[in-house]
Amino acid sequence: MRAQVVTIQDVARAAGVSPATVSRVFNGGNVTPARAQSVQRAAAALGFAPNRVARSLRKQRSSVIALIIPDIENPFFTSLARGVEDAAQRTSLSVVLCNSDEDTEKERRYLEVALGEQMAGVIVAAASRDETDLGPLTARGVPVVAVDRRPRDAEVDAVRVDDHHGGEVATRHLLQAGYRRIACVTGPEGASTSEERLAGYRAALTAAKGAGASDDSYVRHADFRVEGGRAAMRELLSLPEPPDAVFVANNLMTIGVLDALREAGRTPPDVGVLSFGDVPWASLVRPSLSAVELPSYELGRTAAELLLQRMDGGAAPLQTVVLRTTLQVRESTGGPAAARGA
Amino acid sequence: MRAQVVTIQDVARAAGVSPATVSRVFNGGNVTPARAQSVQRAAAALGFAPNRVARSLRKQRSSVIALIIPDIENPFFTSLARGVEDAAQRTSLSVVLCNSDEDTEKERRYLEVALGEQMAGVIVAAASRDETDLGPLTARGVPVVAVDRRPRDAEVDAVRVDDHHGGEVATRHLLQAGYRRIACVTGPEGASTSEERLAGYRAALTAAKGAGASDDSYVRHADFRVEGGRAAMRELLSLPEPPDAVFVANNLMTIGVLDALREAGRTPPDVGVLSFGDVPWASLVRPSLSAVELPSYELGRTAAELLLQRMDGGAAPLQTVVLRTTLQVRESTGGPAAARGA
DNA sequence: TTCAGGGGTGAAATCCTTTTCAGCGGCAGG
DNA sequence: CCTGCCGCTGAAAAGGATTTCACCCCTGAA
């Protein structure tokens, strides 16, 4: 029924050498060329494929690295994943993707798998700042890099963007365009990116209006997904005095926000819309959207490079790389109708 | 430096039992409740986490299943992935995602990893009909399910949609809407879905125009990505007699097609556009797009269920499940301007 | 000529868990 | 009272690779 498995022993027997020699042939030990060739031939003839599980057990480390992301349906993270893959491509490591679905329990399970499978390294965009526990991994010396989101207290290398600054620049731009009642739809409490983008928004408002401006009636926490954005925007539109612009803390929620606006018969730049992160397939959207552009691919690539570096480097001091965002001004923040009318 | 690893031996010693008993506690063997409890306590106290690699080696099977998809940036596949995950969720298996990037070499490596890591099962949307070789996996008795795309000659369960029928229905709809010069932008040669959707298109044209209609001047093979769709549509628009409608064989290429149309100052339904597969975040697109809707999530869920069934089921005969597509008629295929003018 | 060193090799230990096997003790039935 | 069976347990084997260690042989230097 099941074909018997070809082991290193079988190859050794066929080639008339010891298993140790076969192992050396495949791992670059010192072997006489003639012998090496006969081992190669025997292996090919038998269709030998090394048992990675046995190898991992012995070496105490597999040749797979895990990338754990919170939303596989968000193009930001899939682009980031491409960056990780492309960087890992040049090594002998394979990348596997795990989707935590913004669920700390699922994430915990994947972290456990990564630990139990003795993965060579882990790159994680944490589902939560407080509940994501990287302790077991770091305690066992597994290299870990936090990307995009940073878990509190984690002693790991990190790559992220300047969330606070980006949020501030975005909000300032809306102010300068003439909008006055600027709302913020941010992500879940407990995600570092949510909080920092929101903090940037607040900082810009405070700078403009003075210290008394910390009014949170225009702030909504949603779930970083389309539905959440839609619901939040509906709420904002139903306020007695609805906002005339909105800073949305991620790309998918922006889609929901635009939907809600259309429902209400409003379109940018009548209501200003500024997205933190490019809306996917933005070419489809009219009017074109202003956005804080995120280097998603580079985020992934940098994280992978940091991980690789840590994997052979050893005990260099921890580092955090902060990548710059850029504000891309387009039609959706052209200024409120009121301003044009005045 | 590195914290020493807690093994089942350590737990056994701490609890005053043998390693075998500890193993039984964690795997549901017969153990006296009192003893079991003391083992649990010792394990918790020491922070024991089982070494999955050793377990896999002994059991000749890990508790991870691989999902190999050809394009992680395509929402069709990420939705499919969600379906797989949700189905696997109810078991103790973990799903890891591998992105082959439509590259048969990368795919081969991932298949090798899946084999070498002794994964419990593999679900694969094949990068190629001819070059994807599932032989090594099936020969070793690893359960495999082909999803969406089917590799030729593979002796595996499969889940797909009625590509041929869907392509035929789509094309017929364009004909009925009054379009006469209908183009087809399909995927790469060698992908089963490309070929069958194209075949459906041809069948509809032949049925309408008679056997002589097999003119391929309106057929373009692209790469299932945005850029490919854009380039193909540009080509079609530069023909002496450009098409008045286009059937696009996947969602991402449709985005490119729409871009090319906008460049040329044309918009649906002036030129009819019908997409095989929903365009992501279709709510953003005006006019709304007619599409052959694909049950992407169900495709994944069904594949996972088939895999699970095969994993305990044993040697039931191979099966192929074909899910139905549904044609969703919207504005983009309202009929050509010429017809309205006439 | 002798000795040190190094390349090439195989036997055996090692990684950690699961599983088989044999043994022990207790209980039920004859 | 004896036998048979069943539940529980631990010792030991098994799974397949890597790596250590000891050894042999050969070369080059003293």
XYZ file of C-alpha atoms (C1' of nucleotides) in Angstrom:
744
model
C 0.000 0.000 0.000
C 2.277 2.748 1.264
C 5.650 2.750 -0.451
C 8.403 2.070 2.031
C 10.447 5.083 2.882
C 14.004 5.340 1.690
C 16.317 6.242 4.519
C 19.887 7.288 4.719
C 20.654 3.745 5.793
C 19.322 2.358 2.541
C 21.433 4.756 0.564
C 24.478 3.899 2.649
C 23.979 0.209 2.036
C 23.483 0.713 -1.686
C 26.574 2.858 -1.967
C 28.654 0.641 0.271
C 29.420 3.336 2.813
C 28.282 4.254 6.299
C 25.252 6.428 7.032
C 27.613 9.039 8.409
C 29.241 9.407 5.024
C 25.909 9.770 3.268
C 25.021 12.510 5.702
C 28.305 14.225 5.000
C 27.705 14.107 1.285
C 24.431 15.944 1.720
C 25.698 18.414 4.283
C 29.049 19.316 2.877
C 31.403 17.276 5.012
C 34.752 15.952 3.841
C 34.194 13.043 1.501
C 36.334 11.641 -1.282
C 34.892 12.752 -4.618
C 34.580 9.201 -5.951
C 32.684 8.080 -2.899
C 30.525 11.189 -2.929
C 29.533 10.518 -6.489
C 28.549 6.940 -5.801
C 26.425 8.139 -2.904
C 24.737 10.692 -5.129
C 24.002 8.013 -7.665
C 22.619 5.609 -5.107
C 20.441 8.350 -3.618
C 19.058 9.315 -7.008
C 18.429 5.705 -7.964
C 16.505 5.019 -4.772
C 14.652 8.335 -4.859
C 15.971 9.321 -1.474
C 14.533 12.428 0.125
C 15.870 13.314 3.550
C 13.506 13.094 6.462
C 13.362 16.674 7.650
C 11.730 15.700 10.882
C 14.600 13.491 11.933
C 17.026 16.147 10.876
C 15.223 18.804 12.866
C 15.103 16.598 15.927
C 18.803 16.036 15.845
C 19.766 19.574 14.929
C 17.264 21.066 17.338
C 16.129 23.416 14.629
C 14.120 23.075 11.464
C 14.674 24.939 8.227
C 11.307 26.646 8.206
C 10.450 30.097 9.407
C 6.948 31.160 10.350
C 5.293 34.420 9.462
C 2.269 35.086 11.628
C -0.083 37.772 10.396
C -3.406 38.957 11.773
C -5.407 39.183 8.553
C -4.625 37.243 5.474
C -7.374 39.028 3.554
C -5.678 42.378 3.982
C -3.442 43.193 1.010
C -1.151 45.099 3.323
C -0.162 41.878 5.019
C 0.005 39.811 1.867
C 2.342 42.345 0.362
C 4.400 42.225 3.528
C 4.423 38.453 3.170
C 5.824 38.772 -0.322
C 8.639 40.848 1.079
C 9.473 38.192 3.634
C 9.361 35.451 1.044
C 11.566 37.225 -1.406
C 14.192 37.833 1.246
C 14.066 34.240 2.444
C 14.199 33.024 -1.131
C 17.941 33.551 -1.238
C 18.506 31.190 1.657
C 17.613 27.566 2.084
C 14.778 28.430 4.424
C 11.130 28.038 3.601
C 8.492 30.455 4.793
C 5.121 29.300 5.999
C 2.296 31.692 6.651
C -0.033 31.551 9.612
C -3.192 33.619 9.854
C -4.105 34.571 13.388
C -7.257 36.358 12.290
C -6.746 39.082 14.945
C -7.513 36.334 17.443
C -5.041 36.052 20.307
C -6.035 32.466 20.959
C -5.339 31.376 17.385
C -2.144 33.328 17.526
C -1.139 31.603 20.723
C -1.651 28.256 19.044
C 0.525 29.227 16.106
C 3.255 30.456 18.407
C 3.077 27.142 20.186
C 3.362 25.305 16.887
C 6.354 27.409 15.905
C 8.014 26.577 19.191
C 7.094 22.894 19.148
C 8.160 22.477 15.542
C 11.464 24.068 16.441
C 11.173 26.558 13.682
C 14.315 28.429 12.773
C 12.686 31.789 13.336
C 9.428 33.659 13.665
C 8.219 36.946 12.239
C 5.035 38.134 13.868
C 2.623 40.982 13.395
C 1.048 40.694 16.800
C -2.694 40.419 17.224
C -2.441 42.229 20.525
C 0.015 44.447 22.269
C -0.591 42.932 25.666
C -1.696 39.369 25.146
C 0.805 38.259 22.571
C 3.427 36.379 24.536
C 6.716 35.842 22.806
C 8.399 34.790 26.029
C 8.501 31.046 25.402
C 10.164 31.587 22.043
C 12.776 34.047 23.185
C 13.457 31.967 26.296
C 14.356 29.059 24.063
C 16.568 31.248 21.939
C 14.371 31.234 18.861
C 15.016 34.375 16.822
C 11.881 36.513 16.655
C 11.154 39.742 14.824
C 8.059 41.828 15.485
C 6.767 43.519 12.385
C 4.226 46.339 12.044
C 2.727 45.799 15.469
C 4.883 45.582 18.532
C 3.956 43.553 21.570
C 4.684 45.294 24.825
C 7.753 44.155 26.748
C 8.878 41.771 24.083
C 12.628 41.483 23.885
C 12.827 41.159 20.159
C 13.987 43.016 17.102
C 11.266 45.057 15.471
C 10.368 46.722 12.208
C 7.538 49.170 11.984
C 6.454 52.441 10.441
C 6.257 55.836 12.056
C 2.601 55.434 12.990
C 2.405 58.429 15.274
C 4.111 60.744 12.853
C 2.058 59.414 9.939
C -1.178 60.010 11.800
C -0.093 63.504 12.685
C 0.896 64.414 9.143
C -2.337 63.020 7.795
C -4.482 64.958 10.186
C -2.521 68.135 9.659
C -3.075 67.784 5.940
C -6.821 67.565 6.455
C -6.711 70.684 8.603
C -4.739 72.549 6.013
C -7.183 71.505 3.317
C -9.805 73.404 5.271
C -11.653 70.633 7.060
C -12.619 71.487 10.622
C -14.610 68.609 12.083
C -12.176 65.783 11.533
C -13.078 62.317 12.722
C -10.832 59.321 13.271
C -11.747 55.722 12.674
C -8.997 53.693 14.240
C -8.407 50.015 14.926
C -9.074 47.894 17.994
C -7.818 49.054 21.338
C -4.811 46.992 22.248
C -3.163 47.071 18.843
C -0.108 49.294 18.922
C -0.784 50.655 15.452
C -4.327 51.693 16.377
C -3.195 53.584 19.380
C -0.265 55.352 17.841
C -2.074 56.475 14.736
C -4.809 57.790 16.974
C -2.247 59.518 19.139
C -0.819 61.207 16.053
C -4.292 62.370 15.097
C -4.842 63.805 18.544
C -1.472 65.498 18.552
C -2.246 67.290 15.307
C -5.634 68.458 16.555
C -4.210 69.647 19.830
C -1.478 71.561 18.060
C -4.048 73.244 15.862
C -6.801 73.961 18.317
C -5.022 74.152 21.609
C -5.059 71.823 24.553
C -8.828 71.776 24.929
C -9.275 69.895 21.687
C -9.120 66.416 23.154
C -12.733 65.748 22.361
C -13.277 62.098 21.537
C -16.782 62.327 20.146
C -15.334 61.977 16.659
C -13.160 59.000 17.518
C -14.287 55.456 16.790
C -12.545 52.173 17.443
C -13.308 49.521 14.869
C -11.801 46.190 13.865
C -9.469 46.993 10.966
C -11.958 45.418 8.565
C -14.396 46.653 5.963
C -17.472 46.073 8.056
C -16.033 47.848 11.043
C -15.190 50.864 8.953
C -18.666 50.970 7.472
C -20.362 50.752 10.849
C -18.131 53.395 12.376
C -18.740 55.813 9.532
C -22.486 55.272 9.710
C -22.356 56.178 13.343
C -20.345 59.280 12.660
C -22.717 60.368 9.911
C -25.679 60.072 12.227
C -24.234 62.498 14.761
C -26.098 65.804 15.177
C -23.111 67.532 13.714
C -21.380 64.986 11.452
C -17.676 65.322 10.681
C -16.568 66.977 7.455
C -13.515 64.751 7.129
C -12.230 61.450 8.412
C -8.829 59.965 9.011
C -9.100 56.191 8.709
C -6.406 54.150 10.361
C -6.204 51.370 7.824
C -6.909 50.477 4.246
C -9.796 48.026 4.633
C -11.774 50.235 6.975
C -11.431 52.971 4.389
C -13.387 50.831 1.962
C -16.172 50.527 4.504
C -16.046 54.251 5.140
C -16.409 54.984 1.440
C -19.357 52.608 1.249
C -21.076 54.362 4.133
C -20.460 57.707 2.515
C -21.952 56.572 -0.748
C -25.001 55.234 1.090
C -25.422 58.681 2.565
C -24.966 60.333 -0.810
C -21.734 61.985 0.175
C -18.509 61.664 -1.784
C -15.007 62.927 -1.249
C -13.738 65.579 -1.282
C -17.044 66.943 -0.023
C -16.216 64.873 2.995
C -12.474 64.533 3.214
C -11.155 60.958 3.369
C -7.597 60.093 4.179
C -6.497 56.506 4.551
C -3.566 55.208 6.518
C -2.298 52.651 4.030
C -3.103 52.334 0.363
C -6.533 51.155 -0.488
C -6.111 47.975 -2.505
C -6.483 48.378 -6.228
C -6.783 52.049 -5.735
C -6.862 52.590 -9.481
C -10.488 51.513 -9.355
C -11.533 54.238 -6.971
C -12.812 57.618 -8.136
C -12.163 60.172 -6.920
C -8.635 59.058 -6.204
C -7.764 58.746 -2.558
C -5.243 60.603 -0.502
C -3.347 58.183 1.664
C -0.421 57.717 3.964
C 1.552 55.231 1.906
C 3.074 52.325 3.775
C 6.120 50.431 2.592
C 4.458 47.084 3.204
C 6.778 45.061 1.031
C 9.883 46.645 2.532
C 8.503 46.062 5.992
C 8.456 42.349 5.252
C 11.791 42.318 3.525
C 13.474 44.223 6.320
C 11.972 41.973 8.948
C 13.273 38.920 7.145
C 16.718 40.427 6.806
C 16.785 41.260 10.473
C 15.762 37.715 11.272
C 18.415 36.182 9.057
C 21.000 38.477 10.530
C 19.961 37.472 14.022
C 20.039 33.814 13.053
C 23.711 33.738 12.276
C 24.770 36.944 13.927
C 24.258 35.874 17.502
C 23.973 38.297 20.354
C 24.042 41.737 18.782
C 21.979 44.303 20.708
C 18.278 44.407 19.875
C 17.253 46.874 17.248
C 14.084 48.536 16.050
C 13.906 49.759 12.480
C 11.346 52.447 11.767
C 10.421 52.946 8.131
C 9.059 56.228 6.880
C 5.578 56.715 5.567
C 4.834 59.218 2.823
C 1.729 61.287 2.437
C 0.251 60.957 -1.015
C -2.135 63.811 -1.694
C -4.904 63.144 -4.215
C -8.422 64.266 -4.936
C -10.226 62.910 -1.900
C -8.889 65.640 0.366
C -9.325 68.553 -1.977
C -11.136 70.597 0.655
C -14.719 70.815 1.923
C -17.541 72.150 -0.221
C -18.149 74.827 2.421
C -14.634 76.147 1.983
C -15.024 76.243 -1.773
C -18.337 78.035 -1.409
C -16.877 80.664 0.946
C 22.103 31.653 27.678
C 19.438 29.458 26.205
C 17.046 28.074 28.786
C 17.279 24.324 28.903
C 14.396 22.572 27.345
C 11.902 20.767 29.513
C 11.335 17.250 28.279
C 8.900 14.574 29.110
C 11.688 13.005 31.156
C 11.898 16.013 33.413
C 8.190 15.970 33.970
C 8.297 12.252 34.673
C 11.031 12.708 37.241
C 9.228 15.605 38.899
C 5.974 13.673 39.082
C 7.642 10.456 40.154
C 6.397 8.426 37.213
C 7.833 7.050 33.993
C 7.987 9.004 30.727
C 5.511 6.568 29.259
C 2.941 7.602 31.795
C 3.479 11.277 31.085
C 2.964 10.576 27.421
C -0.224 8.727 28.210
C -1.519 11.626 30.235
C -1.141 13.917 27.258
C -2.425 11.491 24.701
C -5.379 10.017 26.484
C -4.027 6.682 27.648
C -5.193 4.887 30.740
C -3.799 6.576 33.792
C -5.038 6.695 37.365
C -6.675 10.077 37.978
C -4.467 10.887 40.952
C -1.317 10.196 39.006
C -2.604 12.083 35.992
C -3.229 15.105 38.104
C 0.230 15.075 39.595
C 1.679 14.834 36.108
C -0.417 17.785 34.977
C 0.780 19.767 37.933
C 4.421 18.921 37.340
C 4.115 19.770 33.652
C 2.537 23.113 34.410
C 5.110 23.901 37.063
C 7.996 23.178 34.712
C 6.374 24.874 31.752
C 6.517 21.732 29.696
C 5.586 21.982 26.024
C 5.812 18.785 24.024
C 8.419 18.592 21.313
C 6.343 18.209 18.175
C 9.317 17.233 16.127
C 10.081 14.196 18.252
C 6.423 13.318 18.252
C 6.212 13.595 14.490
C 9.284 11.471 14.046
C 7.873 8.727 16.162
C 4.361 8.901 14.788
C 5.547 9.340 11.229
C 3.110 12.173 10.807
C 2.897 15.718 12.026
C -0.220 17.607 13.010
C 0.132 20.303 10.396
C -1.499 20.488 7.024
C -0.165 22.586 4.171
C -2.208 24.723 1.838
C -0.264 25.639 -1.278
C -1.694 28.469 -3.348
C -0.356 30.163 -6.453
C -0.998 33.791 -5.522
C -1.290 35.044 -2.023
C -2.152 38.526 -3.268
C -5.301 37.306 -4.970
C -8.325 37.635 -2.668
C -9.840 34.604 -4.308
C -7.145 32.435 -2.789
C -7.084 34.171 0.553
C -10.798 33.648 0.860
C -10.284 30.025 -0.056
C -7.634 29.871 2.640
C -10.133 31.137 5.189
C -12.422 28.296 4.210
C -9.679 25.762 4.776
C -8.736 27.268 8.105
C -12.241 27.402 9.426
C -12.777 23.758 8.581
C -9.493 22.721 10.149
C -10.264 24.846 13.180
C -12.514 22.161 14.588
C -9.727 19.624 14.622
C -6.377 19.666 16.349
C -4.595 20.346 13.080
C -2.905 23.586 12.202
C -2.894 25.006 8.699
C 0.156 26.640 7.210
C 0.023 28.548 3.983
C 2.587 28.350 1.237
C 2.685 30.755 -1.683
C 4.001 29.210 -4.877
C 3.688 32.454 -6.789
C 2.604 30.605 -9.966
C 6.152 29.271 -10.016
C 6.454 25.523 -10.464
C 9.914 25.498 -8.952
C 8.798 27.209 -5.753
C 5.838 24.911 -5.687
C 8.082 21.887 -6.033
C 10.081 23.061 -3.053
C 6.991 23.449 -0.924
C 5.761 20.013 -1.915
C 9.145 18.677 -0.896
C 8.900 20.441 2.430
C 5.434 19.032 2.999
C 6.736 15.562 2.299
C 9.913 15.932 4.323
C 8.096 17.463 7.267
C 5.693 14.529 7.152
C 2.728 16.804 7.072
C -0.611 15.233 7.794
C -2.095 16.386 4.510
C -1.772 18.803 1.634
C -4.288 20.944 -0.198
C -2.899 22.389 -3.386
C -4.084 24.787 -6.054
C -1.576 23.691 -8.649
C 0.656 26.202 -10.399
C 0.640 24.039 -13.469
C -1.443 21.268 -14.890
C 1.510 19.341 -16.235
C 4.494 20.155 -14.083
C 2.963 19.873 -10.664
C 3.981 16.438 -9.455
C 2.021 15.051 -6.567
C 3.449 11.572 -7.086
C 5.920 11.563 -4.193
C 3.190 12.576 -1.767
C 0.585 10.094 -2.913
C 3.218 7.347 -3.118
C 3.957 7.859 0.556
C 0.288 7.802 1.383
C -0.017 11.468 2.285
C -3.614 12.612 1.748
C -3.766 15.278 -0.956
C -6.655 17.323 -2.283
C -6.415 19.414 -5.443
C -8.446 22.572 -5.247
C -9.490 24.975 -8.001
C -6.824 23.813 -10.417
C -6.330 20.161 -11.163
C -2.990 18.686 -12.096
C -3.183 16.163 -14.918
C -2.974 12.496 -13.980
C -2.905 13.163 -10.264
C -4.597 10.446 -8.271
C -6.132 12.724 -5.699
C -9.460 14.036 -4.538
C -10.391 17.332 -6.105
C -12.672 20.308 -5.610
C -13.239 22.806 -8.360
C -15.869 24.945 -10.032
C -17.595 24.368 -13.335
C -15.111 26.453 -15.294
C -16.250 25.377 -18.721
C -19.901 25.917 -17.980
C -19.204 29.227 -16.282
C -17.244 30.490 -19.256
C -20.013 29.428 -21.586
C -22.757 31.087 -19.580
C -20.736 34.282 -19.284
C -20.084 34.496 -22.997
C -23.683 33.675 -23.851
C -24.793 36.493 -21.602
C -22.579 38.943 -23.467
C -24.022 37.735 -26.764
C -27.547 38.147 -25.501
C -26.780 41.639 -24.297
C -26.050 42.511 -27.913
C -22.266 42.453 -28.012
C -20.858 40.919 -31.161
C -17.071 41.190 -31.074
C -16.376 39.451 -27.817
C -12.797 39.028 -26.673
C -11.394 36.706 -24.036
C -8.500 37.441 -21.720
C -7.623 34.159 -20.117
C -4.834 32.918 -17.864
C -1.546 31.212 -18.637
C -1.518 28.182 -20.873
C -1.022 25.141 -18.727
C -3.410 26.136 -15.971
C -6.522 24.002 -16.092
C -8.769 26.908 -15.184
C -7.419 29.068 -18.009
C -8.039 26.437 -20.579
C -11.474 25.422 -19.470
C -12.840 28.916 -19.125
C -11.500 29.625 -22.593
C -13.083 26.450 -23.888
C -16.420 27.549 -22.465
C -16.046 30.896 -24.212
C -15.317 29.174 -27.500
C -18.212 26.809 -27.086
C -20.631 29.695 -26.615
C -19.312 31.520 -29.663
C -19.434 28.413 -31.802
C -22.970 27.706 -30.728
C -23.979 31.237 -31.655
C -22.085 31.759 -34.854
C -21.622 28.267 -36.184
C -18.533 26.152 -36.466
C -16.497 28.709 -38.367
C -16.314 30.999 -35.358
C -13.088 29.590 -33.958
C -11.214 32.785 -34.630
C -8.599 33.393 -31.990
C -7.683 36.953 -32.863
C -9.696 38.114 -29.852
C -8.108 35.632 -27.447
C -5.220 36.618 -25.211
C -3.321 34.574 -22.671
C -2.114 36.581 -19.714
C -0.797 35.785 -16.249
C -3.824 36.009 -13.963
C -2.497 39.301 -12.561
C -3.398 42.951 -12.887
C -0.530 43.834 -15.186
C -1.231 40.962 -17.509
C -4.847 41.996 -17.848
C -3.889 45.572 -18.553
C -1.386 44.618 -21.252
C -3.789 42.187 -22.894
C -6.567 44.739 -23.003
C -4.287 47.376 -24.461
C -3.405 44.984 -27.221
C -7.017 44.213 -27.916
C -7.914 47.896 -28.024
C -5.220 48.571 -30.579
C -6.609 46.057 -33.029
C -7.996 47.493 -36.269
C -11.409 46.377 -35.164
C -11.344 46.308 -31.365
C -13.740 44.077 -29.451
C -16.948 45.523 -28.080
C -16.913 43.242 -25.055
C -14.481 41.138 -23.092
C -14.746 38.053 -20.965
C -11.921 38.101 -18.430
C -10.939 34.790 -16.895
C -10.079 36.048 -13.446
C -10.669 38.825 -10.993
C -7.258 40.508 -10.915
C -6.921 40.667 -14.681
C -10.288 42.366 -14.742
C -8.819 45.215 -12.739
C -6.097 45.618 -15.345
C -8.681 45.447 -18.100
C -10.708 48.217 -16.487
C -7.577 50.333 -16.149
C -6.764 49.887 -19.819
C -10.303 50.800 -20.753
C -10.185 53.950 -18.684
C -6.898 54.903 -20.299
C -8.610 54.577 -23.646
C -11.561 56.606 -22.487
C -13.952 53.705 -22.679
C -16.166 52.546 -19.829
C -18.573 49.675 -19.396
C -21.187 49.004 -20.561
C -20.072 50.779 -23.704
C -17.541 47.987 -23.829
C -19.013 44.993 -22.044
C -16.884 43.580 -19.221
C -17.600 40.302 -17.540
C -15.272 38.888 -14.938
C -14.833 35.275 -13.962
C -14.628 35.709 -10.209
C -15.652 38.679 -8.142
C -13.482 41.704 -8.369
C -12.186 42.384 -4.869
C -13.984 45.155 -3.018
C -16.376 45.393 -5.872
C -18.405 47.953 -3.964
C -15.786 50.495 -4.989
C -16.260 49.981 -8.687
C -18.702 52.044 -10.737
C -20.404 50.999 -12.875
C -20.958 47.779 -11.005
C -19.515 44.721 -12.642
C -21.225 41.656 -13.973
C -19.343 38.579 -12.856
C -19.388 34.843 -12.615
C -19.394 34.460 -8.862
C -17.122 31.821 -7.417
C -17.698 30.124 -4.086
C -14.104 30.645 -3.024
C -14.691 30.134 0.672
C -16.717 26.992 0.097
C -14.057 25.703 -2.246
C -11.582 25.849 0.625
C -13.969 24.487 3.182
C -14.951 21.583 0.990
C -11.346 20.771 0.189
C -10.502 20.684 3.871
C -13.465 18.475 4.635
C -12.475 16.091 1.888
C -8.964 16.004 3.263
C -10.102 15.317 6.806
C -12.421 12.636 5.570
C -9.589 11.016 3.638
C -7.326 11.252 6.656
C -9.399 9.019 8.836
C -11.589 7.470 6.195
C -8.941 5.400 4.497
C -9.338 3.963 1.028
C -12.644 5.261 -0.231
C -12.712 5.808 -3.996
C -11.355 9.131 -5.209
C -13.889 11.857 -5.693
C -14.125 15.174 -7.475
C -16.559 17.763 -6.190
C -17.653 20.403 -8.661
C -19.202 23.516 -7.180
C -21.572 25.672 -9.170
C -20.835 29.192 -10.256
C -23.579 31.768 -10.561
C -23.796 34.563 -13.074
C -24.365 37.898 -11.415
C -25.672 40.407 -13.931
C -24.961 44.061 -13.223
C -24.404 47.286 -15.084
C -21.151 46.524 -16.854
C -22.847 44.300 -19.425
C -25.870 46.441 -20.118
C -25.351 46.278 -23.851
C -23.203 48.140 -26.391
C -23.802 51.789 -27.239
C -24.234 50.794 -30.895
C -27.146 48.565 -30.017
C -28.742 51.310 -27.971
C -28.267 53.770 -30.809
C -29.817 51.420 -33.364
C 63.592 7.950 10.761
C 60.219 9.828 13.766
C 56.514 12.514 15.019
C 52.738 15.793 14.403
C 48.887 16.920 11.998
C 45.099 16.453 9.139
C 41.821 14.356 5.907
C 38.629 10.571 5.473
C 35.827 7.045 7.569
C 32.536 4.204 10.511
C 30.570 2.899 15.085
C 27.826 4.625 18.307
C 25.591 8.235 20.892
C 22.156 11.611 20.588
C 17.817 14.330 19.831
C 12.552 13.354 22.424
C 8.568 11.147 22.031
C 5.356 7.164 21.284
C 4.408 2.471 21.530
C 5.169 -2.242 22.385
C 5.772 -5.656 25.657
C 5.865 -7.786 29.845
C 4.684 -7.721 34.548
C 1.949 -6.784 38.534
C -2.122 -6.635 41.221
C -6.989 -6.984 41.820
C -11.415 -8.713 40.760
C -14.939 -11.863 38.882
C -16.322 -16.335 37.649
C -15.827 -21.209 37.922
C -9.000 -21.609 45.787
C -7.559 -21.136 41.178
C -7.755 -19.099 36.630
C -8.358 -15.534 33.425
C -8.794 -11.027 32.325
C -8.303 -6.293 32.617
C -6.335 -1.951 34.026
C -2.250 0.273 35.078
C 2.684 0.833 34.880
C 7.674 1.143 33.490
C 11.609 -0.551 30.700
C 13.119 -0.514 26.377
C 12.782 -0.230 21.401
C 11.831 2.535 17.555
C 11.716 6.420 14.450
C 15.909 8.689 10.899
C 19.064 11.936 10.763
C 23.564 14.448 12.642
C 27.652 14.554 15.227
C 31.194 13.051 18.250
C 34.939 10.182 18.837
C 38.408 7.134 17.761
C 41.012 5.311 14.302
C 43.676 4.757 10.098
C 46.604 6.390 6.702
C 49.318 9.644 4.528
C 52.084 13.726 4.087
C 55.444 17.100 5.592
C 58.683 18.804 8.859
C 62.295 18.055 12.146
